[in-house]
mmCIF file of C-alpha atoms in Angstrom:
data_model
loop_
_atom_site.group_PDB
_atom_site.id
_atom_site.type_symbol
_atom_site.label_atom_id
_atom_site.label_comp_id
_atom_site.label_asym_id
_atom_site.label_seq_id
_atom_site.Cartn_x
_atom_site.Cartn_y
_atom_site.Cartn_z
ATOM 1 C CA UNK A 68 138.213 129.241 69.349
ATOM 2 C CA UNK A 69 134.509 128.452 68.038
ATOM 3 C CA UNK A 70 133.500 131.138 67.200
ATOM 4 C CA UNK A 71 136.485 131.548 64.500
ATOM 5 C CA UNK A 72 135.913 128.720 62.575
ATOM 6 C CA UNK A 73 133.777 129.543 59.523
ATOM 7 C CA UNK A 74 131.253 127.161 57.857
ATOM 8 C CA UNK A 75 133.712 125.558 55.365
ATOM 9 C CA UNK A 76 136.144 124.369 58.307
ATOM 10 C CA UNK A 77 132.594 123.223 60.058
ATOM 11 C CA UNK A 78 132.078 121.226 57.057
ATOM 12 C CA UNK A 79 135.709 120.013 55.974
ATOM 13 C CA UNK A 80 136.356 118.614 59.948
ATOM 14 C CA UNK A 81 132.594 116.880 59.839
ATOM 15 C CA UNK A 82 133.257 114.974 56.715
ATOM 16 C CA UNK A 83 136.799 114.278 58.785
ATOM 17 C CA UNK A 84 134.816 113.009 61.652
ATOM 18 C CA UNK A 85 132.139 111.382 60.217
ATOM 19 C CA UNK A 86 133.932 109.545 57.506
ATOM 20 C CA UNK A 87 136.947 108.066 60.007
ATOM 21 C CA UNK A 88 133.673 106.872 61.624
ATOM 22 C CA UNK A 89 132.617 105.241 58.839
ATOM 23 C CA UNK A 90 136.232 103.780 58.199
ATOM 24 C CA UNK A 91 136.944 106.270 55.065
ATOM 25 C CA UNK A 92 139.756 106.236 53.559
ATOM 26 C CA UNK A 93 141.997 108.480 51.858
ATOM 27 C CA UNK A 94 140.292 108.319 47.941
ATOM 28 C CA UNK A 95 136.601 108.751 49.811
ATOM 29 C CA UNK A 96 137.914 111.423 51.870
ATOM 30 C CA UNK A 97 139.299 113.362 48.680
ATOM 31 C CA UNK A 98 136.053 112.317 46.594
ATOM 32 C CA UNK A 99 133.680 113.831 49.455
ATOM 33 C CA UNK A 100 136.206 116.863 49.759
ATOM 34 C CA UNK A 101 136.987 117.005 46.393
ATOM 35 C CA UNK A 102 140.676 117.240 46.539
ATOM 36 C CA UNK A 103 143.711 114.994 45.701
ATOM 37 C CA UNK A 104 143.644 111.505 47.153
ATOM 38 C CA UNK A 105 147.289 112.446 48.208
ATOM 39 C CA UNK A 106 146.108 115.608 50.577
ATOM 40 C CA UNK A 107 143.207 113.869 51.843
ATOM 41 C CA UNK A 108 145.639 111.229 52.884
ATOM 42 C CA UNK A 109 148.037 114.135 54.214
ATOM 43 C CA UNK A 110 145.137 114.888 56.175
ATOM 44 C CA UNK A 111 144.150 111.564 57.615
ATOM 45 C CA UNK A 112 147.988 111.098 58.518
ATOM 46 C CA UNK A 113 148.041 114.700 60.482
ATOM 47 C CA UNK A 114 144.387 113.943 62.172
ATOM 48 C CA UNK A 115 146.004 110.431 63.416
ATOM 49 C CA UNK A 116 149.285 111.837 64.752
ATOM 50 C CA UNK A 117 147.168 114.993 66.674
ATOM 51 C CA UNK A 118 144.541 112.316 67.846
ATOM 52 C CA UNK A 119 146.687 108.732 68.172
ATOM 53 C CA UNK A 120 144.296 107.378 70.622
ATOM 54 C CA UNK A 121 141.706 107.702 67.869
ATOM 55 C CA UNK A 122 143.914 105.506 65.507
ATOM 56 C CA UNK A 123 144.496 102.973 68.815
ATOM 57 C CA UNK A 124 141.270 103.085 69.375
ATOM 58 C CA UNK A 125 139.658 102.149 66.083
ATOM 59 C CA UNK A 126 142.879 99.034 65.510
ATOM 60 C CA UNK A 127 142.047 97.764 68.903
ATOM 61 C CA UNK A 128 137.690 97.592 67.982
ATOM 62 C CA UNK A 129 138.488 95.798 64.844
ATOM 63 C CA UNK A 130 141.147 93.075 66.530
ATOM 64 C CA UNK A 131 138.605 92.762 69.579
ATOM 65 C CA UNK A 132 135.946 92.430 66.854
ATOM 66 C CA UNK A 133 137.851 89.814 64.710
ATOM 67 C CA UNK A 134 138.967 87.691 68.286
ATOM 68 C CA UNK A 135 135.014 87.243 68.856
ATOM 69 C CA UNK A 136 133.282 87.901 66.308
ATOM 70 C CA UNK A 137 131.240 90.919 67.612
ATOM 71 C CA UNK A 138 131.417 94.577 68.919
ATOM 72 C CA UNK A 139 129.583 96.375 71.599
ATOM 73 C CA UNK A 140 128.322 99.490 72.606
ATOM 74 C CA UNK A 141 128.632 101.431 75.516
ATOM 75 C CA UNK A 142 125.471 99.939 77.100
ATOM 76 C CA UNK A 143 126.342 96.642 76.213
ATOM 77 C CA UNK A 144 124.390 95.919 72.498
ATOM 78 C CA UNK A 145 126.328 93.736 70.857
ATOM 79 C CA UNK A 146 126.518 93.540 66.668
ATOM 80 C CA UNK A 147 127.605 90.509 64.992
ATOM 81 C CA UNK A 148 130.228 90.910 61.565
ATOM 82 C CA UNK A 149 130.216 87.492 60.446
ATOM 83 C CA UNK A 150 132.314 89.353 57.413
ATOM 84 C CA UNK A 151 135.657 90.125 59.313
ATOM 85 C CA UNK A 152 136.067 85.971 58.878
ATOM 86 C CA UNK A 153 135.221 86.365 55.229
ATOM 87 C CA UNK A 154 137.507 84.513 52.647
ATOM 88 C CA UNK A 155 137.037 87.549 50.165
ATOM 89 C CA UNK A 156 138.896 89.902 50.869
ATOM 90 C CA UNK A 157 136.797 93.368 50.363
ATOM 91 C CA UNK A 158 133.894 91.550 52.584
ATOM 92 C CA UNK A 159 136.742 91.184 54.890
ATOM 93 C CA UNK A 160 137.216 94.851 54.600
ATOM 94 C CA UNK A 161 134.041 96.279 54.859
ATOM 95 C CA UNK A 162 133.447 94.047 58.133
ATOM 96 C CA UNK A 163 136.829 96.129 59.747
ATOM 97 C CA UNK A 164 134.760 99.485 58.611
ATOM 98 C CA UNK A 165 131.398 97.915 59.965
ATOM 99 C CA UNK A 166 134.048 96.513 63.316
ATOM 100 C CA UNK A 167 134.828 100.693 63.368
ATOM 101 C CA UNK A 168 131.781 102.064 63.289
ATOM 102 C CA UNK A 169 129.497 100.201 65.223
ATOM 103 C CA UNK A 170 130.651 100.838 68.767
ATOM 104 C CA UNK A 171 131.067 104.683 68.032
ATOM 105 C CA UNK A 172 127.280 105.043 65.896
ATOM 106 C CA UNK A 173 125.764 101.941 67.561
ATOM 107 C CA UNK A 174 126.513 103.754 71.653
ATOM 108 C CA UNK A 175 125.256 107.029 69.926
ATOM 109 C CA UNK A 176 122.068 105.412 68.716
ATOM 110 C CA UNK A 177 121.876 104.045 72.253
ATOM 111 C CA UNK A 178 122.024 106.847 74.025
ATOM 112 C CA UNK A 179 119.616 108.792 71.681
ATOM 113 C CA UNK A 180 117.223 106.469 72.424
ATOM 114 C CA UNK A 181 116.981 106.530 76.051
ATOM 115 C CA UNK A 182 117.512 110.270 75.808
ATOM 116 C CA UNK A 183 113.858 109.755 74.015
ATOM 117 C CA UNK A 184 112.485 108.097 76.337
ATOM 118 C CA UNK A 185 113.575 109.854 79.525
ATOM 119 C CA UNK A 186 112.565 113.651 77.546
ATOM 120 C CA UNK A 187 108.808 111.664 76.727
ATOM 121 C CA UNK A 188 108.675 111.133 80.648
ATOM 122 C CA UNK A 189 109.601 114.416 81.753
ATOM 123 C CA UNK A 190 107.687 115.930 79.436
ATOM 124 C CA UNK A 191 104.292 113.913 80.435
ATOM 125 C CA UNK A 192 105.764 114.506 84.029
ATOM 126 C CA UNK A 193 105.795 118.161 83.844
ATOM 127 C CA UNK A 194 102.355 118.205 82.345
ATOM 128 C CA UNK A 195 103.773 119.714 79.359
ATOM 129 C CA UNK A 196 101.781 119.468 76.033
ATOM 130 C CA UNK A 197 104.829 119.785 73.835
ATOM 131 C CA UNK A 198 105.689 116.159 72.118
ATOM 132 C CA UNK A 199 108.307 114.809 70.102
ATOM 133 C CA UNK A 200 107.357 114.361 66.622
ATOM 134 C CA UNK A 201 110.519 113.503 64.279
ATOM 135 C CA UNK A 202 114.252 111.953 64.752
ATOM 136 C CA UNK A 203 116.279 113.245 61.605
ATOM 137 C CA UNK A 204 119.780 111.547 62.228
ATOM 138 C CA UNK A 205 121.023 112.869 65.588
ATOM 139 C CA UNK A 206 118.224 115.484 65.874
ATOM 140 C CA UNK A 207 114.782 115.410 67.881
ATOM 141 C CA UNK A 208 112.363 117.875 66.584
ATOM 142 C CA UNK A 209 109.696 118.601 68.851
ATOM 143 C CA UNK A 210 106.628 120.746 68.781
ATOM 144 C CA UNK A 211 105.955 123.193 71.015
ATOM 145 C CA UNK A 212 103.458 125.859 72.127
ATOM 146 C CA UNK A 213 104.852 129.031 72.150
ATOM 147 C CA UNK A 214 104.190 129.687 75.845
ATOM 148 C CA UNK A 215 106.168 126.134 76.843
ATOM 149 C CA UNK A 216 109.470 127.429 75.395
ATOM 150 C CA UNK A 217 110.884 129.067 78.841
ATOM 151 C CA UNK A 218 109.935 125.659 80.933
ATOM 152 C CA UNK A 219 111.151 123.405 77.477
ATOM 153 C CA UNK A 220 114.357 124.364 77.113
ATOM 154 C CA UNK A 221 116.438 123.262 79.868
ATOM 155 C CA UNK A 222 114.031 120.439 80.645
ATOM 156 C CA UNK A 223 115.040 119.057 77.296
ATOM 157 C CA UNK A 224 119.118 120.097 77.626
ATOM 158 C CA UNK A 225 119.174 118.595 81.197
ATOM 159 C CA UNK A 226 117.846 115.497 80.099
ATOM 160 C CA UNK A 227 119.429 114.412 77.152
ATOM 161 C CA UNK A 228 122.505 115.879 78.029
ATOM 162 C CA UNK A 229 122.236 113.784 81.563
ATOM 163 C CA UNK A 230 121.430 110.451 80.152
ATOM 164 C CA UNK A 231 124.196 108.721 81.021
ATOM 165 C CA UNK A 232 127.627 109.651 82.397
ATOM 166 C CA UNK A 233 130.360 110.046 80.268
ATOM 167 C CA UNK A 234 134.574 111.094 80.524
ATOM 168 C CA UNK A 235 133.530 114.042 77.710
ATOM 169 C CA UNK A 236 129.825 115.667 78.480
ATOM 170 C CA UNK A 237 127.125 114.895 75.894
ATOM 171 C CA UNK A 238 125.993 118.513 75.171
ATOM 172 C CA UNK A 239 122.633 119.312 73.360
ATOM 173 C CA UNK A 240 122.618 122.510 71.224
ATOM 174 C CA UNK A 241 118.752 123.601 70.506
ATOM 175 C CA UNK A 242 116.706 125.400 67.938
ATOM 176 C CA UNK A 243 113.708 126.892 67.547
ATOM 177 C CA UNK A 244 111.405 128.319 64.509
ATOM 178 C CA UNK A 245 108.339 127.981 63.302
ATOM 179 C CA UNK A 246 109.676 125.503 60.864
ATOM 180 C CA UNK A 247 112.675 122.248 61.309
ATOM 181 C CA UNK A 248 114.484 124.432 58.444
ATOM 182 C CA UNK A 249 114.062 127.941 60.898
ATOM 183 C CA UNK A 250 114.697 125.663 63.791
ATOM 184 C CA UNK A 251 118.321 124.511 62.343
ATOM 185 C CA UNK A 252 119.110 128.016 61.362
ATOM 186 C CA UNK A 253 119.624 129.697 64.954
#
């Protein structure tokens, strides 16, 4: 359950996530961990055979990639990787981990932006003076009155978290504090 896993495991499975995202292998994975190459790779062989679909999924991006010369993203973007037809070999490689990673990042940065605009029209809809002021990653900071809080907060979780339909639901976790540091701590 959630609420049993403690910050390390929060931390070990991001670095997991993020860096198969990134098209890490097993010496980055151990270098970011800072454990064996040979257990990160244990663990990169035991995420694939929980998840296969994720290992699929990433093979079939960069032979889709390689046949045209381009990914996409969810809404359609497409990103050229002239490198995956590279003679040398390790610009041939880093062209499969760009061929990973931009669908998955590339969709998310789609999505985050529309989220941004949609939340900037409700917000001027609802007459609300709270305002967007910062994007740090996958985070929106906003400022906000004290009295807009109540009204805010599902305003802001309905809307990002609607801005497009997806098989698993985008879901918006929120913050507040007088400062982006308070904010993340809650």
């Amino acid at each position: 359950e959630e609420k049993d896993v403690d910050e390390f495991q929060r931390r070990f499975a991001k670095v997991v996530n993020y860096g198969l995202a990134y098209g890490m292998e097993a010496y980055g994975l151990g270098q970011r961990l800072d454990i064996p190459t040979d257990q990160a790779r244990e663990i990169l062989d035991r995420y694939f055979e929980s998840f296969p679909n994720v290992h699929a999924f990433m093979e079939r991006t960069v032979a889709e990639a390689k046949t045209r010369g381009y990914t996409t993203t969810i809404l359609g973007r497409r990103r050229q990787i002239t490198e995956l037809a590279a003679s040398n070999f390790r610009l041939r490689q880093m062209g499969e981990r760009m061929a990973q990673n931009a669908p998955v990042q590339g969709s998310a940065a789609d999505l985050f932006k529309l989220a941004m605009v949609d939340l900037d029209r409700a917000l001027d809809g609802a007459g609300l003076d709270s305002r967007m002021i910062l994007t740090v990653h996958d985070e929106l900071v906003l400022e906000v009155p004290l009295g807009e809080r109540e009204e805010l907060e599902p305003l802001v979780k309905d809307v990002m978290e609607s801005v497009t339909e997806l098989r698993v639901p985008l879901v918006v976790d929120l913050g507040f504090g007088a400062t982006w540091a308070e904010a993340k701590s809650h």
